[in-house]
PDB file of C-alpha atoms in Angstrom:
ATOM      1  CA  MET A   1     168.586 -29.473 133.860  1.00 87.00           C
ATOM      2  CA  TRP A   2     165.423 -27.434 133.543  1.00 90.00           C
ATOM      3  CA  ASP A   3     163.187 -25.985 130.839  1.00 95.00           C
ATOM      4  CA  ILE A   4     162.902 -22.256 130.199  1.00 96.00           C
ATOM      5  CA  ILE A   5     161.513 -19.914 127.591  1.00 97.00           C
ATOM      6  CA  ALA A   6     164.018 -17.116 127.074  1.00 98.00           C
ATOM      7  CA  VAL A   7     162.545 -13.903 125.644  1.00 98.00           C
ATOM      8  CA  ASP A   8     163.908 -10.615 124.343  1.00 97.00           C
ATOM      9  CA  ILE A   9     162.365  -7.595 122.661  1.00 96.00           C
ATOM     10  CA  SER A  10     164.245  -5.369 120.238  1.00 94.00           C
ATOM     11  CA  GLY A  11     162.977  -2.012 119.039  1.00 88.00           C
ATOM     12  CA  ARG A  12     161.614  -0.257 122.076  1.00 79.00           C
ATOM     13  CA  HIS A  13     162.689   3.068 120.639  1.00 77.00           C
ATOM     14  CA  ARG A  14     160.785   5.352 118.312  1.00 79.00           C
ATOM     15  CA  ILE A  15     160.949   5.303 114.517  1.00 80.00           C
ATOM     16  CA  LYS A  16     159.127   8.351 113.140  1.00 79.00           C
ATOM     17  CA  LYS A  17     156.642   8.518 116.038  1.00 83.00           C
ATOM     18  CA  ASN A  18     155.971   4.749 115.955  1.00 87.00           C
ATOM     19  CA  TYR A  19     157.525   1.661 117.500  1.00 90.00           C
ATOM     20  CA  TYR A  20     158.463  -1.414 115.503  1.00 91.00           C
ATOM     21  CA  MET A  21     159.290  -4.144 117.990  1.00 94.00           C
ATOM     22  CA  VAL A  22     160.233  -7.774 117.514  1.00 96.00           C
ATOM     23  CA  CYS A  23     160.016 -10.326 120.298  1.00 98.00           C
ATOM     24  CA  ALA A  24     161.986 -13.558 120.116  1.00 98.00           C
ATOM     25  CA  ALA A  25     161.212 -16.541 122.323  1.00 98.00           C
ATOM     26  CA  ALA A  26     163.299 -19.705 122.531  1.00 98.00           C
ATOM     27  CA  ALA A  27     162.283 -22.935 124.252  1.00 97.00           C
ATOM     28  CA  LEU A  28     165.424 -24.326 125.840  1.00 96.00           C
ATOM     29  CA  THR A  29     166.721 -26.922 128.226  1.00 95.00           C
ATOM     30  CA  VAL A  30     169.532 -25.477 130.320  1.00 95.00           C
ATOM     31  CA  SER A  31     171.925 -26.534 133.055  1.00 94.00           C
ATOM     32  CA  ALA A  32     173.570 -24.114 135.462  1.00 88.00           C
ATOM     33  CA  SER A  33     176.072 -22.821 132.941  1.00 92.00           C
ATOM     34  CA  HIS A  34     175.101 -24.120 129.492  1.00 94.00           C
ATOM     35  CA  ILE A  35     172.308 -24.238 126.981  1.00 95.00           C
ATOM     36  CA  GLU A  36     171.835 -27.985 126.627  1.00 95.00           C
ATOM     37  CA  LYS A  37     169.181 -28.050 123.902  1.00 95.00           C
ATOM     38  CA  ILE A  38     167.297 -25.550 121.768  1.00 96.00           C
ATOM     39  CA  LYS A  39     163.845 -26.993 121.123  1.00 96.00           C
ATOM     40  CA  GLN A  40     161.967 -24.196 119.332  1.00 97.00           C
ATOM     41  CA  ILE A  41     162.303 -20.538 118.410  1.00 97.00           C
ATOM     42  CA  LYS A  42     159.477 -18.153 117.527  1.00 98.00           C
ATOM     43  CA  ILE A  43     159.368 -14.476 116.655  1.00 97.00           C
ATOM     44  CA  GLN A  44     156.555 -11.944 116.736  1.00 97.00           C
ATOM     45  CA  PRO A  45     156.698  -8.406 115.293  1.00 95.00           C
ATOM     46  CA  LEU A  46     154.532  -5.569 116.602  1.00 94.00           C
ATOM     47  CA  TRP A  47     153.955  -2.118 115.119  1.00 92.00           C
ATOM     48  CA  ILE A  48     152.500   0.298 117.654  1.00 92.00           C
ATOM     49  CA  LYS A  49     151.729   3.997 117.207  1.00 92.00           C
ATOM     50  CA  ARG A  50     152.100   5.025 120.862  1.00 91.00           C
ATOM     51  CA  ASP A  51     154.585   4.500 123.640  1.00 91.00           C
ATOM     52  CA  PRO A  52     154.441   0.825 124.634  1.00 93.00           C
ATOM     53  CA  THR A  53     153.168   0.162 128.135  1.00 94.00           C
ATOM     54  CA  LEU A  54     154.126  -2.650 130.463  1.00 95.00           C
ATOM     55  CA  LEU A  55     150.931  -4.459 129.483  1.00 95.00           C
ATOM     56  CA  ASP A  56     151.814  -4.136 125.772  1.00 95.00           C
ATOM     57  CA  ILE A  57     155.207  -5.724 126.471  1.00 96.00           C
ATOM     58  CA  VAL A  58     153.686  -8.509 128.561  1.00 96.00           C
ATOM     59  CA  GLN A  59     151.111  -9.228 125.837  1.00 96.00           C
ATOM     60  CA  LEU A  60     153.817  -9.341 123.148  1.00 97.00           C
ATOM     61  CA  ILE A  61     155.866 -11.775 125.227  1.00 97.00           C
ATOM     62  CA  GLU A  62     152.782 -13.888 126.014  1.00 96.00           C
ATOM     63  CA  ASP A  63     151.777 -13.990 122.325  1.00 97.00           C
ATOM     64  CA  THR A  64     155.278 -15.010 121.229  1.00 97.00           C
ATOM     65  CA  ALA A  65     155.762 -17.610 123.966  1.00 96.00           C
ATOM     66  CA  GLY A  66     152.258 -18.903 123.241  1.00 95.00           C
ATOM     67  CA  GLN A  67     153.376 -19.970 119.755  1.00 96.00           C
ATOM     68  CA  LEU A  68     155.764 -22.497 121.329  1.00 96.00           C
ATOM     69  CA  SER A  69     154.517 -26.013 121.976  1.00 91.00           C
ATOM     70  CA  PHE A  70     156.571 -26.053 125.146  1.00 87.00           C
ATOM     71  CA  GLU A  71     156.041 -25.420 128.824  1.00 86.00           C
ATOM     72  CA  GLY A  72     158.688 -23.647 130.823  1.00 91.00           C
ATOM     73  CA  THR A  73     159.354 -20.619 132.949  1.00 96.00           C
ATOM     74  CA  ILE A  74     159.606 -17.369 130.989  1.00 97.00           C
ATOM     75  CA  VAL A  75     162.991 -15.757 131.599  1.00 97.00           C
ATOM     76  CA  ALA A  76     163.692 -12.134 130.661  1.00 97.00           C
ATOM     77  CA  GLU A  77     166.038  -9.294 131.434  1.00 96.00           C
ATOM     78  CA  ARG A  78     164.802  -6.903 134.075  1.00 94.00           C
ATOM     79  CA  GLY A  79     165.062  -4.004 131.587  1.00 93.00           C
ATOM     80  CA  ASP A  80     162.564  -5.614 129.188  1.00 93.00           C
ATOM     81  CA  ILE A  81     159.988  -5.426 131.980  1.00 95.00           C
ATOM     82  CA  TYR A  82     160.766  -1.762 132.761  1.00 94.00           C
ATOM     83  CA  ASN A  83     162.965  -2.755 135.754  1.00 95.00           C
ATOM     84  CA  LYS A  84     159.889  -3.637 137.789  1.00 96.00           C
ATOM     85  CA  PRO A  85     160.298  -5.668 140.987  1.00 97.00           C
ATOM     86  CA  LEU A  86     159.847  -9.405 140.364  1.00 96.00           C
ATOM     87  CA  TRP A  87     156.429  -9.554 142.011  1.00 97.00           C
ATOM     88  CA  VAL A  88     154.949  -7.269 139.297  1.00 96.00           C
ATOM     89  CA  PRO A  89     155.542  -9.554 136.289  1.00 96.00           C
ATOM     90  CA  GLU A  90     154.853 -12.629 138.432  1.00 95.00           C
ATOM     91  CA  VAL A  91     151.271 -11.477 138.955  1.00 96.00           C
ATOM     92  CA  ILE A  92     150.762 -10.218 135.380  1.00 95.00           C
ATOM     93  CA  PHE A  93     152.046 -13.209 133.365  1.00 96.00           C
ATOM     94  CA  SER A  94     149.793 -16.223 132.896  1.00 94.00           C
ATOM     95  CA  ARG A  95     152.691 -18.654 133.404  1.00 93.00           C
ATOM     96  CA  ALA A  96     155.758 -18.830 135.619  1.00 96.00           C
ATOM     97  CA  PHE A  97     158.138 -15.903 135.193  1.00 97.00           C
ATOM     98  CA  LYS A  98     161.583 -14.990 136.486  1.00 96.00           C
ATOM     99  CA  TYR A  99     164.492 -12.693 135.773  1.00 97.00           C
ATOM    100  CA  GLN A 100     167.715 -14.292 134.566  1.00 95.00           C
ATOM    101  CA  GLU A 101     169.916 -15.673 137.317  1.00 93.00           C
ATOM    102  CA  SER A 102     172.255 -18.380 136.031  1.00 94.00           C
ATOM    103  CA  ILE A 103     174.998 -18.267 133.418  1.00 95.00           C
ATOM    104  CA  ALA A 104     172.874 -20.464 131.145  1.00 95.00           C
ATOM    105  CA  GLU A 105     169.908 -18.116 131.463  1.00 96.00           C
ATOM    106  CA  ARG A 106     172.179 -15.196 130.550  1.00 96.00           C
ATOM    107  CA  ARG A 107     173.410 -17.103 127.497  1.00 97.00           C
ATOM    108  CA  ALA A 108     169.820 -17.878 126.536  1.00 97.00           C
ATOM    109  CA  ILE A 109     168.910 -14.186 126.772  1.00 97.00           C
ATOM    110  CA  GLU A 110     171.924 -13.324 124.592  1.00 97.00           C
ATOM    111  CA  LEU A 111     170.749 -15.886 122.019  1.00 97.00           C
ATOM    112  CA  VAL A 112     167.227 -14.473 121.762  1.00 98.00           C
ATOM    113  CA  HIS A 113     168.601 -10.924 121.771  1.00 97.00           C
ATOM    114  CA  HIS A 114     170.600 -11.691 118.627  1.00 97.00           C
ATOM    115  CA  ILE A 115     167.535 -13.306 117.063  1.00 97.00           C
ATOM    116  CA  SER A 116     165.180 -10.408 117.857  1.00 97.00           C
ATOM    117  CA  LEU A 117     167.651  -7.718 116.781  1.00 95.00           C
ATOM    118  CA  SER A 118     168.635  -9.485 113.541  1.00 96.00           C
ATOM    119  CA  THR A 119     165.003 -10.181 112.677  1.00 95.00           C
ATOM    120  CA  ARG A 120     164.010  -6.592 113.349  1.00 93.00           C
ATOM    121  CA  ASN A 121     166.866  -5.266 111.210  1.00 92.00           C
ATOM    122  CA  LEU A 122     165.964  -7.654 108.384  1.00 93.00           C
ATOM    123  CA  LEU A 123     162.282  -6.695 108.482  1.00 89.00           C
ATOM    124  CA  ILE A 124     163.054  -2.976 108.596  1.00 87.00           C
ATOM    125  CA  ASN A 125     165.269  -3.434 105.548  1.00 87.00           C
ATOM    126  CA  LYS A 126     162.805  -5.616 103.619  1.00 85.00           C
ATOM    127  CA  LEU A 127     159.784  -3.453 104.486  1.00 78.00           C
ATOM    128  CA  GLU A 128     161.816  -0.346 103.649  1.00 78.00           C
ATOM    129  CA  ILE A 129     160.996   1.338 106.935  1.00 75.00           C
ATOM    130  CA  GLU A 130     163.046   4.506 107.242  1.00 71.00           C
ATOM    131  CA  THR A 131     164.856   4.818 110.558  1.00 63.00           C
TER     132      THR A 131
END
């Protein structure tokens, strides 16, 4: 078993010339095919008035993962990092980073995807942001 921080960002599309993104990060212990333990979950919204850059995405992930009192490798989908080759995020992030590989890492990404999307939808509804 090993420790990871699974991350996902929902909302990387425009709402009336702005972007309302939510990042979810979950501290997990996983085996090859299962999530063994969920230790913490944190979310971080971001409202940005321009197209988000790779550095904006990295900073949002770093800020969200930084709220966890947990060390582990950050695991994300390649698409969240603009499909960059692995060496790009490895040199940008301040901690270990990798793209999902195992079944458990895929399940962890699915978990945080549901969290980020549901949170974003809830906040859009509660803040009465027109889509």
